[in-house]
């Protein structure tokens, strides 16, 4: 199930939650950027995932990857248009499966 929401009452509070049968991953931007992993044993904060400003850190990483691609040529692990289209198809399949209760193959 995919659930997207935004809450901007107290800043740009954007979170990502990936829920699975074995646990979950939580990515927070506020009050500081961090990633947490939840399993049957509890919730832990992923070491090295903490940053003061997750948005700035993300933009910095994107710029570093862009500069590196220019220096060495090529795109490395940069997603392509095909990858973007596939992720959109996966999202549509999730919605179809949620509505029908059936498996949807992509």
Tab-separated table of N, CA and C in Angstrom:
chain	number	residue	atom	x	y	z
A	1	UNK	N	0.843	-1.171	0.000
A	1	UNK	CA	0.000	0.000	0.000
A	1	UNK	C	0.887	1.232	0.000
A	2	UNK	N	0.577	2.196	-0.803
A	2	UNK	CA	1.333	3.446	-0.868
A	2	UNK	C	0.446	4.568	-0.358
A	3	UNK	N	0.934	5.322	0.616
A	3	UNK	CA	0.184	6.439	1.179
A	3	UNK	C	1.098	7.651	1.190
A	4	UNK	N	0.716	8.675	0.467
A	4	UNK	CA	1.518	9.890	0.399
A	4	UNK	C	0.760	11.016	1.071
A	5	UNK	N	1.471	11.792	1.895
A	5	UNK	CA	0.831	12.945	2.524
A	5	UNK	C	1.873	14.014	2.799
A	6	UNK	N	1.400	15.230	2.974
A	6	UNK	CA	2.272	16.358	3.303
A	6	UNK	C	1.634	17.152	4.411
A	7	UNK	N	2.444	17.638	5.323
A	7	UNK	CA	1.967	18.439	6.432
A	7	UNK	C	2.891	19.638	6.553
A	8	UNK	N	2.378	20.825	6.312
A	8	UNK	CA	3.232	22.021	6.292
A	8	UNK	C	2.876	23.035	7.372
A	9	UNK	N	2.193	22.615	8.410
A	9	UNK	CA	1.835	23.569	9.457
A	9	UNK	C	3.056	24.111	10.189
A	10	UNK	N	4.056	23.278	10.387
A	10	UNK	CA	5.232	23.678	11.153
A	10	UNK	C	6.501	23.458	10.346
A	11	UNK	N	6.516	23.897	9.133
A	11	UNK	CA	7.657	23.668	8.258
A	11	UNK	C	7.308	22.603	7.237
A	12	UNK	N	8.232	22.291	6.402
A	12	UNK	CA	8.002	21.318	5.341
A	12	UNK	C	8.288	19.927	5.881
A	13	UNK	N	7.331	19.358	6.575
A	13	UNK	CA	7.482	18.065	7.234
A	13	UNK	C	7.150	16.952	6.253
A	14	UNK	N	8.170	16.457	5.565
A	14	UNK	CA	7.992	15.394	4.583
A	14	UNK	C	8.619	14.130	5.151
A	15	UNK	N	7.862	13.052	5.167
A	15	UNK	CA	8.359	11.777	5.683
A	15	UNK	C	8.111	10.687	4.656
A	16	UNK	N	8.966	9.699	4.682
A	16	UNK	CA	8.767	8.516	3.855
A	16	UNK	C	8.655	7.321	4.787
A	17	UNK	N	7.631	6.529	4.591
A	17	UNK	CA	7.462	5.301	5.362
A	17	UNK	C	7.262	4.152	4.383
A	18	UNK	N	8.142	3.178	4.455
A	18	UNK	CA	8.035	1.988	3.610
A	18	UNK	C	7.702	0.829	4.542
A	19	UNK	N	6.515	0.280	4.377
A	19	UNK	CA	6.031	-0.762	5.273
A	19	UNK	C	6.064	-2.107	4.566
A	20	UNK	N	6.602	-3.106	5.248
A	20	UNK	CA	6.681	-4.440	4.674
A	20	UNK	C	6.263	-5.493	5.677
A	21	UNK	N	6.219	-6.714	5.252
A	21	UNK	CA	5.775	-7.798	6.126
A	21	UNK	C	6.796	-8.116	7.217
A	22	UNK	N	8.053	-7.735	7.015
A	22	UNK	CA	9.097	-8.014	7.995
A	22	UNK	C	9.484	-6.792	8.822
A	23	UNK	N	8.913	-5.627	8.484
A	23	UNK	CA	9.264	-4.415	9.215
A	23	UNK	C	8.987	-3.178	8.397
A	24	UNK	N	9.697	-2.105	8.723
A	24	UNK	CA	9.453	-0.833	8.047
A	24	UNK	C	10.713	0.018	8.054
A	25	UNK	N	10.765	0.962	7.116
A	25	UNK	CA	11.824	1.967	7.066
A	25	UNK	C	11.138	3.319	7.151
A	26	UNK	N	11.641	4.179	8.036
A	26	UNK	CA	11.103	5.528	8.198
A	26	UNK	C	12.207	6.533	7.888
A	27	UNK	N	11.935	7.468	6.987
A	27	UNK	CA	12.884	8.536	6.658
A	27	UNK	C	12.214	9.851	7.036
A	28	UNK	N	12.818	10.577	7.970
A	28	UNK	CA	12.266	11.834	8.473
A	28	UNK	C	13.132	13.008	8.049
A	29	UNK	N	12.516	14.167	7.866
A	29	UNK	CA	13.259	15.404	7.608
A	29	UNK	C	13.310	16.294	8.836
A	30	UNK	N	12.274	16.260	9.661
A	30	UNK	CA	12.207	17.126	10.838
A	30	UNK	C	12.097	16.286	12.100
A	31	UNK	N	12.653	16.678	13.221
A	31	UNK	CA	13.412	17.912	13.429
A	31	UNK	C	14.800	17.883	12.798
A	32	UNK	N	15.345	16.675	12.583
A	32	UNK	CA	16.580	16.525	11.806
A	32	UNK	C	16.378	15.351	10.862
A	33	UNK	N	17.186	15.300	9.818
A	33	UNK	CA	17.091	14.181	8.892
A	33	UNK	C	17.620	12.917	9.542
A	34	UNK	N	16.896	11.832	9.393
A	34	UNK	CA	17.348	10.545	9.934
A	34	UNK	C	16.572	9.424	9.270
A	35	UNK	N	17.140	8.230	9.352
A	35	UNK	CA	16.483	7.034	8.844
A	35	UNK	C	16.389	6.039	9.987
A	36	UNK	N	15.216	5.446	10.146
A	36	UNK	CA	15.004	4.447	11.192
A	36	UNK	C	14.527	3.145	10.560
A	37	UNK	N	14.927	2.044	11.162
A	37	UNK	CA	14.557	0.712	10.694
A	37	UNK	C	13.764	0.022	11.798
A	38	UNK	N	12.578	-0.460	11.464
A	38	UNK	CA	11.727	-1.150	12.438
A	38	UNK	C	11.624	-2.627	12.068
A	39	UNK	N	11.860	-3.478	13.046
A	39	UNK	CA	11.694	-4.924	12.879
A	39	UNK	C	10.906	-5.447	14.077
A	40	UNK	N	10.724	-6.739	14.150
A	40	UNK	CA	10.026	-7.329	15.292
A	40	UNK	C	10.785	-7.091	16.594
A	41	UNK	N	12.083	-6.776	16.474
A	41	UNK	CA	12.911	-6.540	17.655
A	41	UNK	C	12.874	-5.096	18.141
A	42	UNK	N	12.236	-4.203	17.391
A	42	UNK	CA	12.151	-2.805	17.798
A	42	UNK	C	12.555	-1.867	16.677
A	43	UNK	N	12.735	-0.597	17.039
A	43	UNK	CA	13.090	0.443	16.071
A	43	UNK	C	14.484	0.957	16.399
A	44	UNK	N	15.348	1.004	15.376
A	44	UNK	CA	16.693	1.557	15.566
A	44	UNK	C	16.914	2.688	14.569
A	45	UNK	N	17.741	3.633	14.975
A	45	UNK	CA	18.131	4.703	14.068
A	45	UNK	C	19.362	4.220	13.304
A	46	UNK	N	19.339	4.347	11.990
A	46	UNK	CA	20.433	3.862	11.153
A	46	UNK	C	21.647	4.758	11.364
A	47	UNK	N	22.741	4.160	11.763
A	47	UNK	CA	23.972	4.900	12.017
A	47	UNK	C	24.440	5.633	10.767
A	48	UNK	N	24.810	6.893	10.926
A	48	UNK	CA	25.305	7.688	9.808
A	48	UNK	C	24.215	8.338	8.980
A	49	UNK	N	22.948	8.124	9.347
A	49	UNK	CA	21.852	8.690	8.552
A	49	UNK	C	21.421	10.071	9.041
A	50	UNK	N	21.965	10.521	10.162
A	50	UNK	CA	21.527	11.778	10.751
A	50	UNK	C	22.193	12.979	10.075
A	51	UNK	N	21.383	13.933	9.653
A	51	UNK	CA	21.875	15.194	9.096
A	51	UNK	C	20.999	16.317	9.637
A	52	UNK	N	21.589	17.502	9.799
A	52	UNK	CA	20.827	18.634	10.323
A	52	UNK	C	19.755	19.059	9.336
A	53	UNK	N	20.113	19.157	8.067
A	53	UNK	CA	19.170	19.597	7.038
A	53	UNK	C	19.160	18.555	5.926
A	54	UNK	N	18.181	17.656	5.972
A	54	UNK	CA	18.128	16.555	5.007
A	54	UNK	C	17.915	17.045	3.587
A	55	UNK	N	17.160	18.126	3.420
A	55	UNK	CA	16.930	18.657	2.077
A	55	UNK	C	18.234	19.162	1.483
A	56	UNK	N	18.993	19.932	2.263
A	56	UNK	CA	20.280	20.448	1.780
A	56	UNK	C	21.245	19.299	1.497
A	57	UNK	N	21.266	18.289	2.367
A	57	UNK	CA	22.154	17.139	2.155
A	57	UNK	C	21.785	16.392	0.879
A	58	UNK	N	20.488	16.249	0.613
A	58	UNK	CA	20.043	15.579	-0.608
A	58	UNK	C	20.429	16.346	-1.855
A	59	UNK	N	20.237	17.665	-1.815
A	59	UNK	CA	20.610	18.501	-2.961
A	59	UNK	C	22.116	18.453	-3.177
A	60	UNK	N	22.880	18.501	-2.091
A	60	UNK	CA	24.341	18.424	-2.204
A	60	UNK	C	24.771	17.099	-2.837
A	61	UNK	N	24.151	16.003	-2.424
A	61	UNK	CA	24.477	14.693	-3.004
A	61	UNK	C	24.127	14.637	-4.485
A	62	UNK	N	22.985	15.220	-4.855
A	62	UNK	CA	22.593	15.249	-6.265
A	62	UNK	C	23.578	16.069	-7.089
A	63	UNK	N	24.002	17.214	-6.556
A	63	UNK	CA	24.969	18.048	-7.275
A	63	UNK	C	26.312	17.344	-7.405
A	64	UNK	N	26.753	16.668	-6.335
A	64	UNK	CA	28.007	15.909	-6.395
A	64	UNK	C	27.941	14.836	-7.479
A	65	UNK	N	26.815	14.112	-7.550
A	65	UNK	CA	26.656	13.070	-8.573
A	65	UNK	C	26.650	13.678	-9.971
A	66	UNK	N	26.026	14.842	-10.124
A	66	UNK	CA	25.975	15.527	-11.415
A	66	UNK	C	27.375	15.936	-11.858
A	67	UNK	N	28.140	16.541	-10.950
A	67	UNK	CA	29.508	16.964	-11.271
A	67	UNK	C	30.369	15.753	-11.608
A	68	UNK	N	30.230	14.680	-10.846
A	68	UNK	CA	31.007	13.463	-11.107
A	68	UNK	C	30.678	12.894	-12.483
A	69	UNK	N	29.397	12.913	-12.860
A	69	UNK	CA	28.994	12.409	-14.180
A	69	UNK	C	29.609	13.249	-15.291
A	70	UNK	N	29.709	14.556	-15.073
A	70	UNK	CA	30.332	15.430	-16.069
A	70	UNK	C	31.825	15.140	-16.167
A	71	UNK	N	32.484	14.960	-15.018
A	71	UNK	CA	33.933	14.719	-14.996
A	71	UNK	C	34.317	13.425	-15.699
A	72	UNK	N	33.601	12.341	-15.399
A	72	UNK	CA	33.990	11.028	-15.924
A	72	UNK	C	33.164	10.600	-17.126
A	73	UNK	N	32.121	11.353	-17.430
A	73	UNK	CA	31.247	10.980	-18.539
A	73	UNK	C	30.269	9.912	-18.124
A	74	UNK	N	29.217	9.815	-18.847
A	74	UNK	CA	28.207	8.808	-18.537
A	74	UNK	C	27.303	9.250	-17.404
A	75	UNK	N	26.404	8.359	-17.043
A	75	UNK	CA	25.439	8.694	-16.003
A	75	UNK	C	25.517	7.792	-14.789
A	76	UNK	N	26.334	6.753	-14.832
A	76	UNK	CA	26.437	5.874	-13.676
A	76	UNK	C	25.100	5.250	-13.330
A	77	UNK	N	24.709	5.405	-12.077
A	77	UNK	CA	23.475	4.784	-11.588
A	77	UNK	C	22.287	5.742	-11.624
A	78	UNK	N	22.320	6.725	-12.503
A	78	UNK	CA	21.224	7.689	-12.591
A	78	UNK	C	20.027	7.018	-13.260
A	79	UNK	N	18.837	7.145	-12.666
A	79	UNK	CA	17.653	6.542	-13.284
A	79	UNK	C	17.384	7.115	-14.673
A	80	UNK	N	16.862	6.267	-15.532
A	80	UNK	CA	16.541	6.681	-16.900
A	80	UNK	C	15.047	6.971	-17.020
A	81	UNK	N	14.636	7.389	-18.197
A	81	UNK	CA	13.216	7.570	-18.462
A	81	UNK	C	12.459	6.267	-18.304
A	82	UNK	N	13.096	5.165	-18.706
A	82	UNK	CA	12.485	3.844	-18.542
A	82	UNK	C	12.222	3.569	-17.062
A	83	UNK	N	13.215	3.882	-16.214
A	83	UNK	CA	13.058	3.664	-14.773
A	83	UNK	C	11.901	4.490	-14.212
A	84	UNK	N	11.793	5.728	-14.665
A	84	UNK	CA	10.698	6.592	-14.204
A	84	UNK	C	9.344	6.040	-14.639
A	85	UNK	N	9.253	5.597	-15.891
A	85	UNK	CA	7.996	5.026	-16.388
A	85	UNK	C	7.649	3.755	-15.618
A	86	UNK	N	8.654	2.935	-15.342
A	86	UNK	CA	8.407	1.695	-14.601
A	86	UNK	C	7.903	1.992	-13.193
A	87	UNK	N	8.480	2.985	-12.524
A	87	UNK	CA	8.013	3.310	-11.176
A	87	UNK	C	6.573	3.818	-11.208
A	88	UNK	N	6.212	4.548	-12.260
A	88	UNK	CA	4.822	4.996	-12.409
A	88	UNK	C	3.902	3.799	-12.599
A	89	UNK	N	4.315	2.843	-13.425
A	89	UNK	CA	3.516	1.628	-13.637
A	89	UNK	C	3.353	0.834	-12.345
A	90	UNK	N	4.401	0.791	-11.546
A	90	UNK	CA	4.321	0.086	-10.258
A	90	UNK	C	3.302	0.775	-9.356
A	91	UNK	N	3.321	2.104	-9.336
A	91	UNK	CA	2.339	2.846	-8.544
A	91	UNK	C	0.916	2.557	-8.975
A	92	UNK	N	0.690	2.515	-10.284
A	92	UNK	CA	-0.647	2.184	-10.801
A	92	UNK	C	-1.042	0.754	-10.424
A	93	UNK	N	-0.075	-0.154	-10.454
A	93	UNK	CA	-0.358	-1.544	-10.081
A	93	UNK	C	-0.728	-1.645	-8.605
A	94	UNK	N	-0.069	-0.868	-7.766
A	94	UNK	CA	-0.391	-0.860	-6.333
A	94	UNK	C	-1.838	-0.422	-6.121
A	95	UNK	N	-2.240	0.633	-6.811
A	95	UNK	CA	-3.618	1.129	-6.689
A	95	UNK	C	-4.606	0.072	-7.172
A	96	UNK	N	-4.319	-0.551	-8.314
A	96	UNK	CA	-5.208	-1.593	-8.849
A	96	UNK	C	-5.329	-2.765	-7.885
A	97	UNK	N	-4.204	-3.185	-7.313
A	97	UNK	CA	-4.218	-4.310	-6.378
A	97	UNK	C	-4.998	-3.960	-5.113
A	98	UNK	N	-4.830	-2.724	-4.639
A	98	UNK	CA	-5.559	-2.304	-3.437
A	98	UNK	C	-7.063	-2.292	-3.685
A	99	UNK	N	-7.465	-1.853	-4.865
A	99	UNK	CA	-8.897	-1.783	-5.191
A	99	UNK	C	-9.503	-3.164	-5.425
A	100	UNK	N	-8.748	-4.037	-6.102
A	100	UNK	CA	-9.303	-5.340	-6.490
A	100	UNK	C	-9.038	-6.440	-5.468
A	101	UNK	N	-8.024	-6.256	-4.637
A	101	UNK	CA	-7.649	-7.307	-3.703
A	101	UNK	C	-6.906	-8.448	-4.367
A	102	UNK	N	-6.548	-8.271	-5.626
A	102	UNK	CA	-5.861	-9.304	-6.408
A	102	UNK	C	-4.414	-8.892	-6.676
A	103	UNK	N	-3.580	-9.887	-6.989
A	103	UNK	CA	-2.212	-9.591	-7.409
A	103	UNK	C	-2.247	-8.921	-8.770
A	104	UNK	N	-1.395	-7.939	-8.953
A	104	UNK	CA	-1.265	-7.270	-10.248
A	104	UNK	C	0.192	-7.402	-10.661
A	105	UNK	N	0.429	-7.993	-11.790
A	105	UNK	CA	1.792	-8.197	-12.261
A	105	UNK	C	2.235	-7.020	-13.115
A	106	UNK	N	3.462	-6.608	-12.924
A	106	UNK	CA	4.013	-5.460	-13.657
A	106	UNK	C	5.087	-5.964	-14.597
